[in-house]
């Protein structure tokens, strides 16, 4: 006896490949959110001139960046079989998002958009922090020059 197609169990061949990728992307989002909070704190500490709390903040930032690097490597490892399966040549999530089933398209697209927004925010605040560091260095150099001039 042959069962009608509707009676066959649905086998989701994408699940074993996409579920871990989604988990990795969600973990990356959490790490980027933490990184954003840390660099916002870094900015505040630089403005306040609070060096005692700035150094642990910098260490935490370095730790998060290391975790993000590991997560990115894991994401690449998880993406590779999918790229191969769908015969996608272009790297990145967008070509993959365009090819997966509707069930996974929205969650992947949501992760992709959140990661892009967080990455842009991190880059913007990091640029501001770089400008602050530059200004602080110029002030310190100016003070050192003044002290040198006064001591001669």
PDB file of C-alpha atoms in Angstrom:
ATOM      1  CA  UNK A   1       0.000   0.000   0.000  1.00  0.00           C
ATOM      2  CA  UNK A   2       1.308   3.438  -0.957  1.00  0.00           C
ATOM      3  CA  UNK A   3       0.564   6.349   1.366  1.00  0.00           C
ATOM      4  CA  UNK A   4      -0.575   9.677  -0.055  1.00  0.00           C
ATOM      5  CA  UNK A   5       2.201  12.299   0.000  1.00  0.00           C
ATOM      6  CA  UNK A   6       0.435  14.199   2.792  1.00  0.00           C
ATOM      7  CA  UNK A   7       0.756  11.137   5.074  1.00  0.00           C
ATOM      8  CA  UNK A   8       4.541  10.843   4.817  1.00  0.00           C
ATOM      9  CA  UNK A   9       6.439  12.327   7.760  1.00  0.00           C
ATOM     10  CA  UNK A  10       8.057  15.641   6.958  1.00  0.00           C
ATOM     11  CA  UNK A  11      11.822  15.382   7.095  1.00  0.00           C
ATOM     12  CA  UNK A  12      13.574  18.706   7.415  1.00  0.00           C
ATOM     13  CA  UNK A  13      16.966  18.159   5.822  1.00  0.00           C
ATOM     14  CA  UNK A  14      18.061  21.739   6.654  1.00  0.00           C
ATOM     15  CA  UNK A  15      17.443  21.411  10.411  1.00  0.00           C
ATOM     16  CA  UNK A  16      20.712  19.686  11.373  1.00  0.00           C
ATOM     17  CA  UNK A  17      22.677  22.336   9.493  1.00  0.00           C
ATOM     18  CA  UNK A  18      20.714  25.507  10.226  1.00  0.00           C
ATOM     19  CA  UNK A  19      19.797  25.028  13.892  1.00  0.00           C
ATOM     20  CA  UNK A  20      23.448  25.185  15.070  1.00  0.00           C
ATOM     21  CA  UNK A  21      24.084  28.173  12.798  1.00  0.00           C
ATOM     22  CA  UNK A  22      21.137  30.042  14.307  1.00  0.00           C
ATOM     23  CA  UNK A  23      22.411  29.271  17.802  1.00  0.00           C
ATOM     24  CA  UNK A  24      25.860  30.586  16.878  1.00  0.00           C
ATOM     25  CA  UNK A  25      24.383  33.765  15.395  1.00  0.00           C
ATOM     26  CA  UNK A  26      22.302  34.351  18.532  1.00  0.00           C
ATOM     27  CA  UNK A  27      25.436  33.897  20.649  1.00  0.00           C
ATOM     28  CA  UNK A  28      27.268  36.387  18.430  1.00  0.00           C
ATOM     29  CA  UNK A  29      24.435  38.870  18.947  1.00  0.00           C
ATOM     30  CA  UNK A  30      24.735  38.496  22.730  1.00  0.00           C
ATOM     31  CA  UNK A  31      28.503  39.039  22.554  1.00  0.00           C
ATOM     32  CA  UNK A  32      28.113  42.114  20.333  1.00  0.00           C
ATOM     33  CA  UNK A  33      25.538  43.532  22.759  1.00  0.00           C
ATOM     34  CA  UNK A  34      28.010  43.034  25.615  1.00  0.00           C
ATOM     35  CA  UNK A  35      30.805  44.570  23.532  1.00  0.00           C
ATOM     36  CA  UNK A  36      28.619  47.593  22.832  1.00  0.00           C
ATOM     37  CA  UNK A  37      27.961  48.034  26.557  1.00  0.00           C
ATOM     38  CA  UNK A  38      31.671  47.705  27.338  1.00  0.00           C
ATOM     39  CA  UNK A  39      32.810  50.274  24.775  1.00  0.00           C
ATOM     40  CA  UNK A  40      30.096  52.665  25.961  1.00  0.00           C
ATOM     41  CA  UNK A  41      31.501  52.224  29.469  1.00  0.00           C
ATOM     42  CA  UNK A  42      35.019  52.705  28.072  1.00  0.00           C
ATOM     43  CA  UNK A  43      33.931  56.017  26.552  1.00  0.00           C
ATOM     44  CA  UNK A  44      32.399  57.183  29.826  1.00  0.00           C
ATOM     45  CA  UNK A  45      35.524  56.206  31.785  1.00  0.00           C
ATOM     46  CA  UNK A  46      37.808  58.060  29.358  1.00  0.00           C
ATOM     47  CA  UNK A  47      35.678  61.198  29.616  1.00  0.00           C
ATOM     48  CA  UNK A  48      35.761  60.952  33.418  1.00  0.00           C
ATOM     49  CA  UNK A  49      39.503  60.248  33.389  1.00  0.00           C
ATOM     50  CA  UNK A  50      38.938  57.105  35.481  1.00  0.00           C
ATOM     51  CA  UNK A  51      42.017  55.074  34.575  1.00  0.00           C
ATOM     52  CA  UNK A  52      41.599  52.603  37.456  1.00  0.00           C
ATOM     53  CA  UNK A  53      38.382  51.244  35.968  1.00  0.00           C
ATOM     54  CA  UNK A  54      39.453  51.740  32.352  1.00  0.00           C
ATOM     55  CA  UNK A  55      42.098  49.003  32.304  1.00  0.00           C
ATOM     56  CA  UNK A  56      39.746  46.190  33.449  1.00  0.00           C
ATOM     57  CA  UNK A  57      37.248  47.484  30.913  1.00  0.00           C
ATOM     58  CA  UNK A  58      39.873  47.213  28.162  1.00  0.00           C
ATOM     59  CA  UNK A  59      40.706  43.670  29.281  1.00  0.00           C
ATOM     60  CA  UNK A  60      37.038  42.696  29.115  1.00  0.00           C
ATOM     61  CA  UNK A  61      36.800  44.208  25.642  1.00  0.00           C
ATOM     62  CA  UNK A  62      39.787  42.148  24.498  1.00  0.00           C
ATOM     63  CA  UNK A  63      38.191  39.008  25.944  1.00  0.00           C
ATOM     64  CA  UNK A  64      34.924  39.641  24.117  1.00  0.00           C
ATOM     65  CA  UNK A  65      36.787  40.274  20.859  1.00  0.00           C
ATOM     66  CA  UNK A  66      38.531  36.909  21.290  1.00  0.00           C
ATOM     67  CA  UNK A  67      35.180  35.205  21.867  1.00  0.00           C
ATOM     68  CA  UNK A  68      33.743  36.897  18.781  1.00  0.00           C
ATOM     69  CA  UNK A  69      36.691  35.687  16.732  1.00  0.00           C
ATOM     70  CA  UNK A  70      36.017  32.107  17.881  1.00  0.00           C
ATOM     71  CA  UNK A  71      32.294  32.456  17.165  1.00  0.00           C
ATOM     72  CA  UNK A  72      33.032  33.817  13.692  1.00  0.00           C
ATOM     73  CA  UNK A  73      35.249  30.805  12.973  1.00  0.00           C
ATOM     74  CA  UNK A  74      32.451  28.516  14.177  1.00  0.00           C
ATOM     75  CA  UNK A  75      29.935  30.382  12.017  1.00  0.00           C
ATOM     76  CA  UNK A  76      32.176  29.907   8.991  1.00  0.00           C
ATOM     77  CA  UNK A  77      32.488  26.180   9.760  1.00  0.00           C
ATOM     78  CA  UNK A  78      28.715  25.869  10.083  1.00  0.00           C
ATOM     79  CA  UNK A  79      28.048  27.897   6.950  1.00  0.00           C
ATOM     80  CA  UNK A  80      30.466  25.991   4.713  1.00  0.00           C
ATOM     81  CA  UNK A  81      28.361  22.802   4.305  1.00  0.00           C
ATOM     82  CA  UNK A  82      25.290  24.907   3.576  1.00  0.00           C
ATOM     83  CA  UNK A  83      27.118  26.920   0.942  1.00  0.00           C
ATOM     84  CA  UNK A  84      28.255  23.677  -0.612  1.00  0.00           C
ATOM     85  CA  UNK A  85      24.787  22.112  -0.454  1.00  0.00           C
ATOM     86  CA  UNK A  86      23.156  25.115  -2.149  1.00  0.00           C
ATOM     87  CA  UNK A  87      26.107  25.623  -4.519  1.00  0.00           C
ATOM     88  CA  UNK A  88      26.668  29.192  -3.370  1.00  0.00           C
ATOM     89  CA  UNK A  89      29.927  30.761  -4.468  1.00  0.00           C
ATOM     90  CA  UNK A  90      29.617  34.194  -2.799  1.00  0.00           C
ATOM     91  CA  UNK A  91      30.631  34.247   0.877  1.00  0.00           C
ATOM     92  CA  UNK A  92      28.324  35.682   3.508  1.00  0.00           C
ATOM     93  CA  UNK A  93      24.922  35.078   5.000  1.00  0.00           C
ATOM     94  CA  UNK A  94      22.759  36.924   2.467  1.00  0.00           C
ATOM     95  CA  UNK A  95      23.279  34.472  -0.414  1.00  0.00           C
ATOM     96  CA  UNK A  96      22.445  31.672   2.006  1.00  0.00           C
ATOM     97  CA  UNK A  97      19.364  33.445   3.342  1.00  0.00           C
ATOM     98  CA  UNK A  98      18.060  33.763  -0.194  1.00  0.00           C
ATOM     99  CA  UNK A  99      18.296  29.982  -0.695  1.00  0.00           C
ATOM    100  CA  UNK A 100      16.993  28.438   2.546  1.00  0.00           C
ATOM    101  CA  UNK A 101      13.409  27.415   3.176  1.00  0.00           C
ATOM    102  CA  UNK A 102      10.930  30.009   4.389  1.00  0.00           C
ATOM    103  CA  UNK A 103      10.978  28.444   7.855  1.00  0.00           C
ATOM    104  CA  UNK A 104      14.596  29.536   8.352  1.00  0.00           C
ATOM    105  CA  UNK A 105      14.660  32.661   6.223  1.00  0.00           C
ATOM    106  CA  UNK A 106      13.088  35.016   8.781  1.00  0.00           C
ATOM    107  CA  UNK A 107      15.192  33.916  11.777  1.00  0.00           C
ATOM    108  CA  UNK A 108      18.386  34.097   9.704  1.00  0.00           C
ATOM    109  CA  UNK A 109      17.454  37.476   8.271  1.00  0.00           C
ATOM    110  CA  UNK A 110      16.621  38.766  11.741  1.00  0.00           C
ATOM    111  CA  UNK A 111      20.018  37.634  13.062  1.00  0.00           C
ATOM    112  CA  UNK A 112      21.765  39.116  10.043  1.00  0.00           C
ATOM    113  CA  UNK A 113      20.060  42.504  10.486  1.00  0.00           C
ATOM    114  CA  UNK A 114      20.702  42.611  14.230  1.00  0.00           C
ATOM    115  CA  UNK A 115      24.379  41.732  13.724  1.00  0.00           C
ATOM    116  CA  UNK A 116      24.756  44.441  11.084  1.00  0.00           C
ATOM    117  CA  UNK A 117      23.131  47.058  13.325  1.00  0.00           C
ATOM    118  CA  UNK A 118      25.220  46.069  16.342  1.00  0.00           C
ATOM    119  CA  UNK A 119      28.397  46.004  14.279  1.00  0.00           C
ATOM    120  CA  UNK A 120      27.675  49.502  12.949  1.00  0.00           C
ATOM    121  CA  UNK A 121      27.015  50.800  16.481  1.00  0.00           C
ATOM    122  CA  UNK A 122      30.213  49.238  17.795  1.00  0.00           C
ATOM    123  CA  UNK A 123      32.224  50.733  14.930  1.00  0.00           C
ATOM    124  CA  UNK A 124      30.730  54.190  15.497  1.00  0.00           C
ATOM    125  CA  UNK A 125      31.396  54.267  19.239  1.00  0.00           C
ATOM    126  CA  UNK A 126      34.839  52.754  18.760  1.00  0.00           C
ATOM    127  CA  UNK A 127      35.650  55.557  16.308  1.00  0.00           C
ATOM    128  CA  UNK A 128      34.507  58.136  18.881  1.00  0.00           C
ATOM    129  CA  UNK A 129      36.646  56.403  21.507  1.00  0.00           C
ATOM    130  CA  UNK A 130      39.623  56.599  19.151  1.00  0.00           C
ATOM    131  CA  UNK A 131      39.070  60.338  18.753  1.00  0.00           C
ATOM    132  CA  UNK A 132      38.891  60.706  22.536  1.00  0.00           C
ATOM    133  CA  UNK A 133      42.164  58.817  22.952  1.00  0.00           C
ATOM    134  CA  UNK A 134      43.779  61.079  20.351  1.00  0.00           C
ATOM    135  CA  UNK A 135      42.571  64.190  22.147  1.00  0.00           C
ATOM    136  CA  UNK A 136      43.761  62.873  25.522  1.00  0.00           C
ATOM    137  CA  UNK A 137      47.199  62.071  24.068  1.00  0.00           C
ATOM    138  CA  UNK A 138      47.473  65.578  22.612  1.00  0.00           C
ATOM    139  CA  UNK A 139      46.589  67.065  26.016  1.00  0.00           C
ATOM    140  CA  UNK A 140      49.130  64.874  27.807  1.00  0.00           C
ATOM    141  CA  UNK A 141      51.824  65.764  25.265  1.00  0.00           C
ATOM    142  CA  UNK A 142      50.944  69.443  25.687  1.00  0.00           C
ATOM    143  CA  UNK A 143      51.262  69.137  29.460  1.00  0.00           C
ATOM    144  CA  UNK A 144      54.585  67.319  29.119  1.00  0.00           C
ATOM    145  CA  UNK A 145      55.821  70.047  26.822  1.00  0.00           C
ATOM    146  CA  UNK A 146      54.761  72.694  29.328  1.00  0.00           C
ATOM    147  CA  UNK A 147      56.479  70.843  32.195  1.00  0.00           C
ATOM    148  CA  UNK A 148      59.637  70.487  30.108  1.00  0.00           C
ATOM    149  CA  UNK A 149      59.547  74.188  29.280  1.00  0.00           C
ATOM    150  CA  UNK A 150      58.955  75.170  32.925  1.00  0.00           C
ATOM    151  CA  UNK A 151      61.762  72.924  34.213  1.00  0.00           C
ATOM    152  CA  UNK A 152      64.380  74.430  31.911  1.00  0.00           C
TER     153      UNK A 152
END
